mmCIF file of C-alpha atoms in Angstrom:
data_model
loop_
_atom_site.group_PDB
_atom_site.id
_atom_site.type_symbol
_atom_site.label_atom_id
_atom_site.label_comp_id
_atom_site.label_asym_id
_atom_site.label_seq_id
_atom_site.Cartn_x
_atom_site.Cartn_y
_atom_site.Cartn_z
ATOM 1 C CA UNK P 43 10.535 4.557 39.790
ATOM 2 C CA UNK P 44 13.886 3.518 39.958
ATOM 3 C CA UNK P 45 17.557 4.666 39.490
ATOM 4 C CA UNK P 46 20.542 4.717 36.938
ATOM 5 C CA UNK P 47 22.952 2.952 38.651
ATOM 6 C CA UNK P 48 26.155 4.429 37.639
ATOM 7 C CA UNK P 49 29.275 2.652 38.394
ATOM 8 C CA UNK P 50 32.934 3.651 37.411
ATOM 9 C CA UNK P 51 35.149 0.753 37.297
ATOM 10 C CA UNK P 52 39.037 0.679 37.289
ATOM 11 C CA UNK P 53 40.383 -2.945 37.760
ATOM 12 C CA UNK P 54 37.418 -3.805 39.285
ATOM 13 C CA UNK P 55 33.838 -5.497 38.357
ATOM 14 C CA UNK P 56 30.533 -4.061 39.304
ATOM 15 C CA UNK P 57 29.422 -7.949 40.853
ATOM 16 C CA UNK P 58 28.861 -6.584 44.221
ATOM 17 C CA UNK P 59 26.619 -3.778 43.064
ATOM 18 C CA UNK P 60 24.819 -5.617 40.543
ATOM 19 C CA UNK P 61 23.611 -8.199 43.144
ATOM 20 C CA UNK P 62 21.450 -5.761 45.207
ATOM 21 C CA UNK P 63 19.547 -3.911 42.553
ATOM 22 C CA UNK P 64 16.026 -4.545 42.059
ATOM 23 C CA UNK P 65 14.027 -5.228 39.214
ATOM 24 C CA UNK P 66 13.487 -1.749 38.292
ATOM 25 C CA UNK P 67 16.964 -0.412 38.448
ATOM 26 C CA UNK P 68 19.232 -0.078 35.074
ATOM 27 C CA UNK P 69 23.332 -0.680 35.602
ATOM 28 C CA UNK P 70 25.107 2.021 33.442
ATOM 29 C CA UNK P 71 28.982 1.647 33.563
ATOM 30 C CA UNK P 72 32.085 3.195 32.669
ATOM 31 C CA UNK P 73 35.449 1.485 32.405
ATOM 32 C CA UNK P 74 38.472 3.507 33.251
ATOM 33 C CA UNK P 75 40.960 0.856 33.133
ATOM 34 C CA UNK P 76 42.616 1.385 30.137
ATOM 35 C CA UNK P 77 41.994 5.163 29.828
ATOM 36 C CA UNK P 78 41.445 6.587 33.343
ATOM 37 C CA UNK P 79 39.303 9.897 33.079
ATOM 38 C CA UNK P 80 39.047 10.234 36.471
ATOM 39 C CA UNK P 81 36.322 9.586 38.681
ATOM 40 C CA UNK P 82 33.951 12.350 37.518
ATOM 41 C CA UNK P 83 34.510 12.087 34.088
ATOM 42 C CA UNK P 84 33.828 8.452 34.155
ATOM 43 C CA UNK P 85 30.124 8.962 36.364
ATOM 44 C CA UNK P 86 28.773 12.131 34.116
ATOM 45 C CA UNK P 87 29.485 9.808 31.157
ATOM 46 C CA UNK P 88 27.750 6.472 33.160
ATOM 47 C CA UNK P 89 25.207 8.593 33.982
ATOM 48 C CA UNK P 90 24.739 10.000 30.197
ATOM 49 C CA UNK P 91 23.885 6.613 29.099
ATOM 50 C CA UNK P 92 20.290 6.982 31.789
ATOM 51 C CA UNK P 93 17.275 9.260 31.469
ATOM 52 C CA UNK P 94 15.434 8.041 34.671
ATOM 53 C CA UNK P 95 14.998 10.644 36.885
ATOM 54 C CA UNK P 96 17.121 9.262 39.719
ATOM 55 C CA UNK P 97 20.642 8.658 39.434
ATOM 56 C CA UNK P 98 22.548 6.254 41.795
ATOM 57 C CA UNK P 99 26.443 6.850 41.643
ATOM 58 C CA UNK P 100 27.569 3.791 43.688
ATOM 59 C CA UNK P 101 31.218 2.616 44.557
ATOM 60 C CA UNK P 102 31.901 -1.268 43.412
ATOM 61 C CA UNK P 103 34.121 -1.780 47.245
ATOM 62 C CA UNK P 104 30.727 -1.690 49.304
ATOM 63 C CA UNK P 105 27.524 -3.418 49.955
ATOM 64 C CA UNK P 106 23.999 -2.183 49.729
ATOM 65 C CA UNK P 107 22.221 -4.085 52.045
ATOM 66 C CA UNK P 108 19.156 -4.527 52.406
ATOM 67 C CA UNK P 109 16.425 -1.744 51.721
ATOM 68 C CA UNK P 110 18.955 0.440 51.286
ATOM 69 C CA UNK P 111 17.765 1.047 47.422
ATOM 70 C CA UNK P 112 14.260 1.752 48.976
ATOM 71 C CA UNK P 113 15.249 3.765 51.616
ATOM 72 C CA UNK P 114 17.591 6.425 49.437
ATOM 73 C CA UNK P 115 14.369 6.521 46.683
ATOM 74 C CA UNK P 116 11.820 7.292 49.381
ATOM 75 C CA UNK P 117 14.109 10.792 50.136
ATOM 76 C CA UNK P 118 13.078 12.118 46.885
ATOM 77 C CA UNK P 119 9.021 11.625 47.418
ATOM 78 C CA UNK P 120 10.141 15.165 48.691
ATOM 79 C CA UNK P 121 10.529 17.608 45.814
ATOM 80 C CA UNK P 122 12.636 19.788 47.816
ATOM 81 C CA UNK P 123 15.199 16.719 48.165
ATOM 82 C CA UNK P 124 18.373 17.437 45.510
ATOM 83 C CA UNK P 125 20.699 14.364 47.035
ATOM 84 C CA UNK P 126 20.692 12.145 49.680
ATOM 85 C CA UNK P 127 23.669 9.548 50.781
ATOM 86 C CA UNK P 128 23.632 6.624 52.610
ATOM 87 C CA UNK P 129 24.898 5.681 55.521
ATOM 88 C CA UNK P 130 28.716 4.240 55.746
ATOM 89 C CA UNK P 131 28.687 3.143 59.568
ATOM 90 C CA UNK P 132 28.841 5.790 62.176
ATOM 91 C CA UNK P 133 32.667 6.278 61.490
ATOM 92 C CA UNK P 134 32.285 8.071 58.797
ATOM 93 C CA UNK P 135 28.607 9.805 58.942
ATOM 94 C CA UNK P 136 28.350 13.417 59.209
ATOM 95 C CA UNK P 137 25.052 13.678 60.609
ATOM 96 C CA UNK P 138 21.822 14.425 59.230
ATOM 97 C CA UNK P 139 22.453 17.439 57.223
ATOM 98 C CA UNK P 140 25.806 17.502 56.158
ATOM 99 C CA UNK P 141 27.610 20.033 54.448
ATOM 100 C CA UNK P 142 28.427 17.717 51.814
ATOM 101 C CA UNK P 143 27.805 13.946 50.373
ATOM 102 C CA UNK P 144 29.629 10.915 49.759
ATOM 103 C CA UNK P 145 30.136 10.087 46.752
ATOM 104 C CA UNK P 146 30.494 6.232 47.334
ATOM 105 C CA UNK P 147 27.086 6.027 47.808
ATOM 106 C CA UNK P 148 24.902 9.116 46.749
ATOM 107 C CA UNK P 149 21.565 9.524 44.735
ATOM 108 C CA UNK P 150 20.821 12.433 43.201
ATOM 109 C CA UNK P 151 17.884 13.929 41.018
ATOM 110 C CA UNK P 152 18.528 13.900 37.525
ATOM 111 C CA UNK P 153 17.566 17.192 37.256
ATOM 112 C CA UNK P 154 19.380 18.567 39.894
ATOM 113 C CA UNK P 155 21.881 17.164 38.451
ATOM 114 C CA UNK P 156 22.066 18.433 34.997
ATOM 115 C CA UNK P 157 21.475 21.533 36.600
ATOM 116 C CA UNK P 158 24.540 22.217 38.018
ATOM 117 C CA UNK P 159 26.861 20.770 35.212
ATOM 118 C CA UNK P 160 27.330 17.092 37.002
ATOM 119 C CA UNK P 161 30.900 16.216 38.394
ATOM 120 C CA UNK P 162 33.549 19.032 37.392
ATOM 121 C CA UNK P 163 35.770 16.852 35.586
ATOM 122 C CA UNK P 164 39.241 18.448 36.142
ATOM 123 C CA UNK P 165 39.255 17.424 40.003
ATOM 124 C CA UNK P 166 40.042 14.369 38.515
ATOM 125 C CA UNK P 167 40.024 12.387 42.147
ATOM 126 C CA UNK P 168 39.170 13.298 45.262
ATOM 127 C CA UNK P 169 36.624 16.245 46.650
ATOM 128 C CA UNK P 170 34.741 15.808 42.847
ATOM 129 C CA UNK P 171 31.455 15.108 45.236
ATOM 130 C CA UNK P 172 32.227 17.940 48.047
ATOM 131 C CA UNK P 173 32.069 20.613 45.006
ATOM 132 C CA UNK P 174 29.228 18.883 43.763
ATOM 133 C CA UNK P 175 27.315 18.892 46.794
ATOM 134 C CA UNK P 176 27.992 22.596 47.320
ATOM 135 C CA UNK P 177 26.448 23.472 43.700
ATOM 136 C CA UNK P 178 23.409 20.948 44.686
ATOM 137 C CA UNK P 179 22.579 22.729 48.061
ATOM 138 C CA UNK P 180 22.226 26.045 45.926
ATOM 139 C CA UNK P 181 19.450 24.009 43.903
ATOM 140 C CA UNK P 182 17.592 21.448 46.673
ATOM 141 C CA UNK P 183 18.450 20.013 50.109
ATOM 142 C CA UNK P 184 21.066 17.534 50.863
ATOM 143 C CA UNK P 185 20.011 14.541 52.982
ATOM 144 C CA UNK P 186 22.064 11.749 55.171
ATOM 145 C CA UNK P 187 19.393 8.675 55.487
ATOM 146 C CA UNK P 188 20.791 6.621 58.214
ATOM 147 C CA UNK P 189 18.062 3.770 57.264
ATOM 148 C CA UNK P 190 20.074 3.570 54.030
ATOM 149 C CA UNK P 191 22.893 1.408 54.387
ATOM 150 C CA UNK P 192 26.220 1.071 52.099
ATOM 151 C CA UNK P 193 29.133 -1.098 53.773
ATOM 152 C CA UNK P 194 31.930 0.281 52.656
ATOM 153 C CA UNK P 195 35.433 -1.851 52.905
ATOM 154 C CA UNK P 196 38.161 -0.267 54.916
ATOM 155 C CA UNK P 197 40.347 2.489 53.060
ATOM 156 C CA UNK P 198 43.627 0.836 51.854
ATOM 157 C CA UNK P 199 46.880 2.593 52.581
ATOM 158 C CA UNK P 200 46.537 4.943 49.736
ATOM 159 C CA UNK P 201 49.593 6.141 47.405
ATOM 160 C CA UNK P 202 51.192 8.550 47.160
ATOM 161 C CA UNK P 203 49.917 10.161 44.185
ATOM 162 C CA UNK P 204 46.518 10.031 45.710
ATOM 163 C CA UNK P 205 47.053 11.522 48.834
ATOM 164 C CA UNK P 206 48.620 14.453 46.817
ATOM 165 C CA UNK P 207 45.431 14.810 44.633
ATOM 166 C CA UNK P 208 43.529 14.613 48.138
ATOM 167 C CA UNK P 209 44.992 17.495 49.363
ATOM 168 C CA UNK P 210 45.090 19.500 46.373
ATOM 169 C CA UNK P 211 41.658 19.073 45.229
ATOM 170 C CA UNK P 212 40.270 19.883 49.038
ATOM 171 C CA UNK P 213 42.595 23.387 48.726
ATOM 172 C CA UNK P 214 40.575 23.851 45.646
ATOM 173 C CA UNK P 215 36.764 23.424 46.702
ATOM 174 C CA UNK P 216 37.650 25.172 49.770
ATOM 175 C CA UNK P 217 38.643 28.214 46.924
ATOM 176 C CA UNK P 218 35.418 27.726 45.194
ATOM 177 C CA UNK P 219 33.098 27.368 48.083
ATOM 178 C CA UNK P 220 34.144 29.079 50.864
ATOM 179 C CA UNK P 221 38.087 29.936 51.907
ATOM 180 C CA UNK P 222 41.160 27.646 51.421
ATOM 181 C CA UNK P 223 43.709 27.633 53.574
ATOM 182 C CA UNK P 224 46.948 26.872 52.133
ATOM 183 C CA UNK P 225 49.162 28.187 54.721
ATOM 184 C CA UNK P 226 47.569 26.000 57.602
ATOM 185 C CA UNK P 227 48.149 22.652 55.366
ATOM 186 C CA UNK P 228 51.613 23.904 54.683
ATOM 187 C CA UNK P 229 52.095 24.254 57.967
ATOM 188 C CA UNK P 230 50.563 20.870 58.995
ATOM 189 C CA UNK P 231 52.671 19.498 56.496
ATOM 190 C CA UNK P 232 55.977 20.421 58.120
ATOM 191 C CA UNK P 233 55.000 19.619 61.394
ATOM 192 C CA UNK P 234 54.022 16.066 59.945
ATOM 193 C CA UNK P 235 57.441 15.819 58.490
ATOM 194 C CA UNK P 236 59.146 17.156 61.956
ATOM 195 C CA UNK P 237 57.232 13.877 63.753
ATOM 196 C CA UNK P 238 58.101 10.763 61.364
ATOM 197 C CA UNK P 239 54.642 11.405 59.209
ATOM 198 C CA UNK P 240 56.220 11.662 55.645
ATOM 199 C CA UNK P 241 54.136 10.172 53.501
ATOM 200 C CA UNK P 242 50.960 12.733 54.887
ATOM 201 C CA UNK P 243 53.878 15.702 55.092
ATOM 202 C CA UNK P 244 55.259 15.328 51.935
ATOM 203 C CA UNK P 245 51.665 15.145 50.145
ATOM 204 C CA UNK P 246 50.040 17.890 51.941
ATOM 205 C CA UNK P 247 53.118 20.820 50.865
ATOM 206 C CA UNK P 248 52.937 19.133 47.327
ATOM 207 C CA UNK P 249 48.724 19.807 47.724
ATOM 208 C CA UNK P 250 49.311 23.136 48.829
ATOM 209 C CA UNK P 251 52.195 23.678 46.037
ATOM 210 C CA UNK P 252 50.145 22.498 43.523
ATOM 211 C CA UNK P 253 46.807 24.666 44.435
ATOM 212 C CA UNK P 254 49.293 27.695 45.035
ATOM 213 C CA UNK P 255 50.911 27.550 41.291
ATOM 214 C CA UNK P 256 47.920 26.125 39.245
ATOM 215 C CA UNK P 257 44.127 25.268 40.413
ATOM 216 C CA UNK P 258 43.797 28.583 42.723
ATOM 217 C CA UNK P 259 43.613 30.058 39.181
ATOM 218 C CA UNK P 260 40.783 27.788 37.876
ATOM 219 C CA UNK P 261 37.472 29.224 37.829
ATOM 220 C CA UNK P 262 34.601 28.236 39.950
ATOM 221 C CA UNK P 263 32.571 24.939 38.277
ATOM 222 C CA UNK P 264 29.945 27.787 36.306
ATOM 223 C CA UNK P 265 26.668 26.085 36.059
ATOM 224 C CA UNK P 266 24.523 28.118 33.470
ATOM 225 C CA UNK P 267 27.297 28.145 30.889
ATOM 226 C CA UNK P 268 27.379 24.816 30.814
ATOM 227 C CA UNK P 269 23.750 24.830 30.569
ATOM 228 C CA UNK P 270 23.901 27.198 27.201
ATOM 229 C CA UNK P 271 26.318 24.650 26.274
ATOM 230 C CA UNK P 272 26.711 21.544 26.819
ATOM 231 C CA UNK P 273 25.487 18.546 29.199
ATOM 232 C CA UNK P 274 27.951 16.968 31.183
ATOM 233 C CA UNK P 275 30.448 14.844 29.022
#
């Protein structure tokens, strides 16, 4: 069969990827560089270039190695199967069934996918495939396929900005899913700050302060409207 392999690039190049698909995968991409959507506005609109059933979305600082490709389509011989992710090293798995998926590395019926509106777009960053995986467990199962292997580099020091958007966009999904807890990362925060942390303080009480004054108030990611309307952008 196959997948859409949908990579979102920002100052980057999709070499890495490109060198382990296999003769029946298709490379869709979308450049953020010099307008940056965001990270799930740039993969619904990769993946809106597809129509194969399976969709890949697949991070350009990893390797696929070997069978990995075969591995991650051989999940979805089950119908049941919404998403599956492969495995990053046992540092960061979850175990087998996880609450949520990876996005650095996660397949996903196309259907499924469509389904539940694709990546909510104002996350812009961070936690865009932990609210995605919530909507696709309501739909299918969610699958961790250890066979399935992605390398992925070692996280950079990230900045500031990021960190903020982290913490944020976690408060959020943790609104729409289940229960946030704004008052434990505010209180993290200034015991962070208290101990030397700043950079993690300083980001987690300007999370919290931006879920508390604005995203607490956005609605829940509402899959059939955006099926009476339209696909995702």
């Amino acid at each position: 069969m196959g997948f859409d392999v949908c990579v979102v690039l920002y100052r980057s190049k999709a070499d890495r990827v490109q060198r382990a698909l296999r003769a029946e995968d298709k490379l869709y991409l979308w450049d953020n560089t010099n307008s940056n959507l965001g990270f799930g506005a740039g993969a619904n609109r990769a993946a809106q270039q597809g129509e194969q059933e399976l969709i890949l979305f697949v991070n350009t600082d990893g390797d696929l190695k070997e069978g990995a490709l075969d591995a991650l389509e051989a999940e979805f011989d089950d119908p049941r199967v919404a998403a599956a992710e492969a495995s990053q090293g046992v540092e960061r798995d979850r175990g087998p069934n996880p609450d949520w998926l990876s996005g650095a590395c996660l397949a996903v019926r196309r259907s499924a996918f469509e389904q539940v509106g694709g990546f909510d777009e104002r996350l812009f960053m961070y936690c865009e495939d932990v609210d995605l995986s919530h909507r696709l467990a309501r739909v299918g199962e969610l699958r961790h396929v250890a066979s399935a292997r992605f390398d992925h580099d070692p996280r950079p020091v990230r900045p500031l900005r990021m960190l903020h958007f982290n913490y944020r966009n976690w408060l959020t999904v943790e609104h729409w899913h289940s229960r946030a807890e704004p008052k434990r990362m505010v209180r993290d925060g200034l015991y962070r700050m208290r101990h030397g942390q700043l950079r993690r303080g300083i980001t987690r009480l300007s999370g919290a302060a931006a879920y508390l004054c604005r995203t607490r108030y956005w609605p829940p990611p509402d899959a059939p409207a955006r099926r009476e309307g339209q696909a995702p952008r």
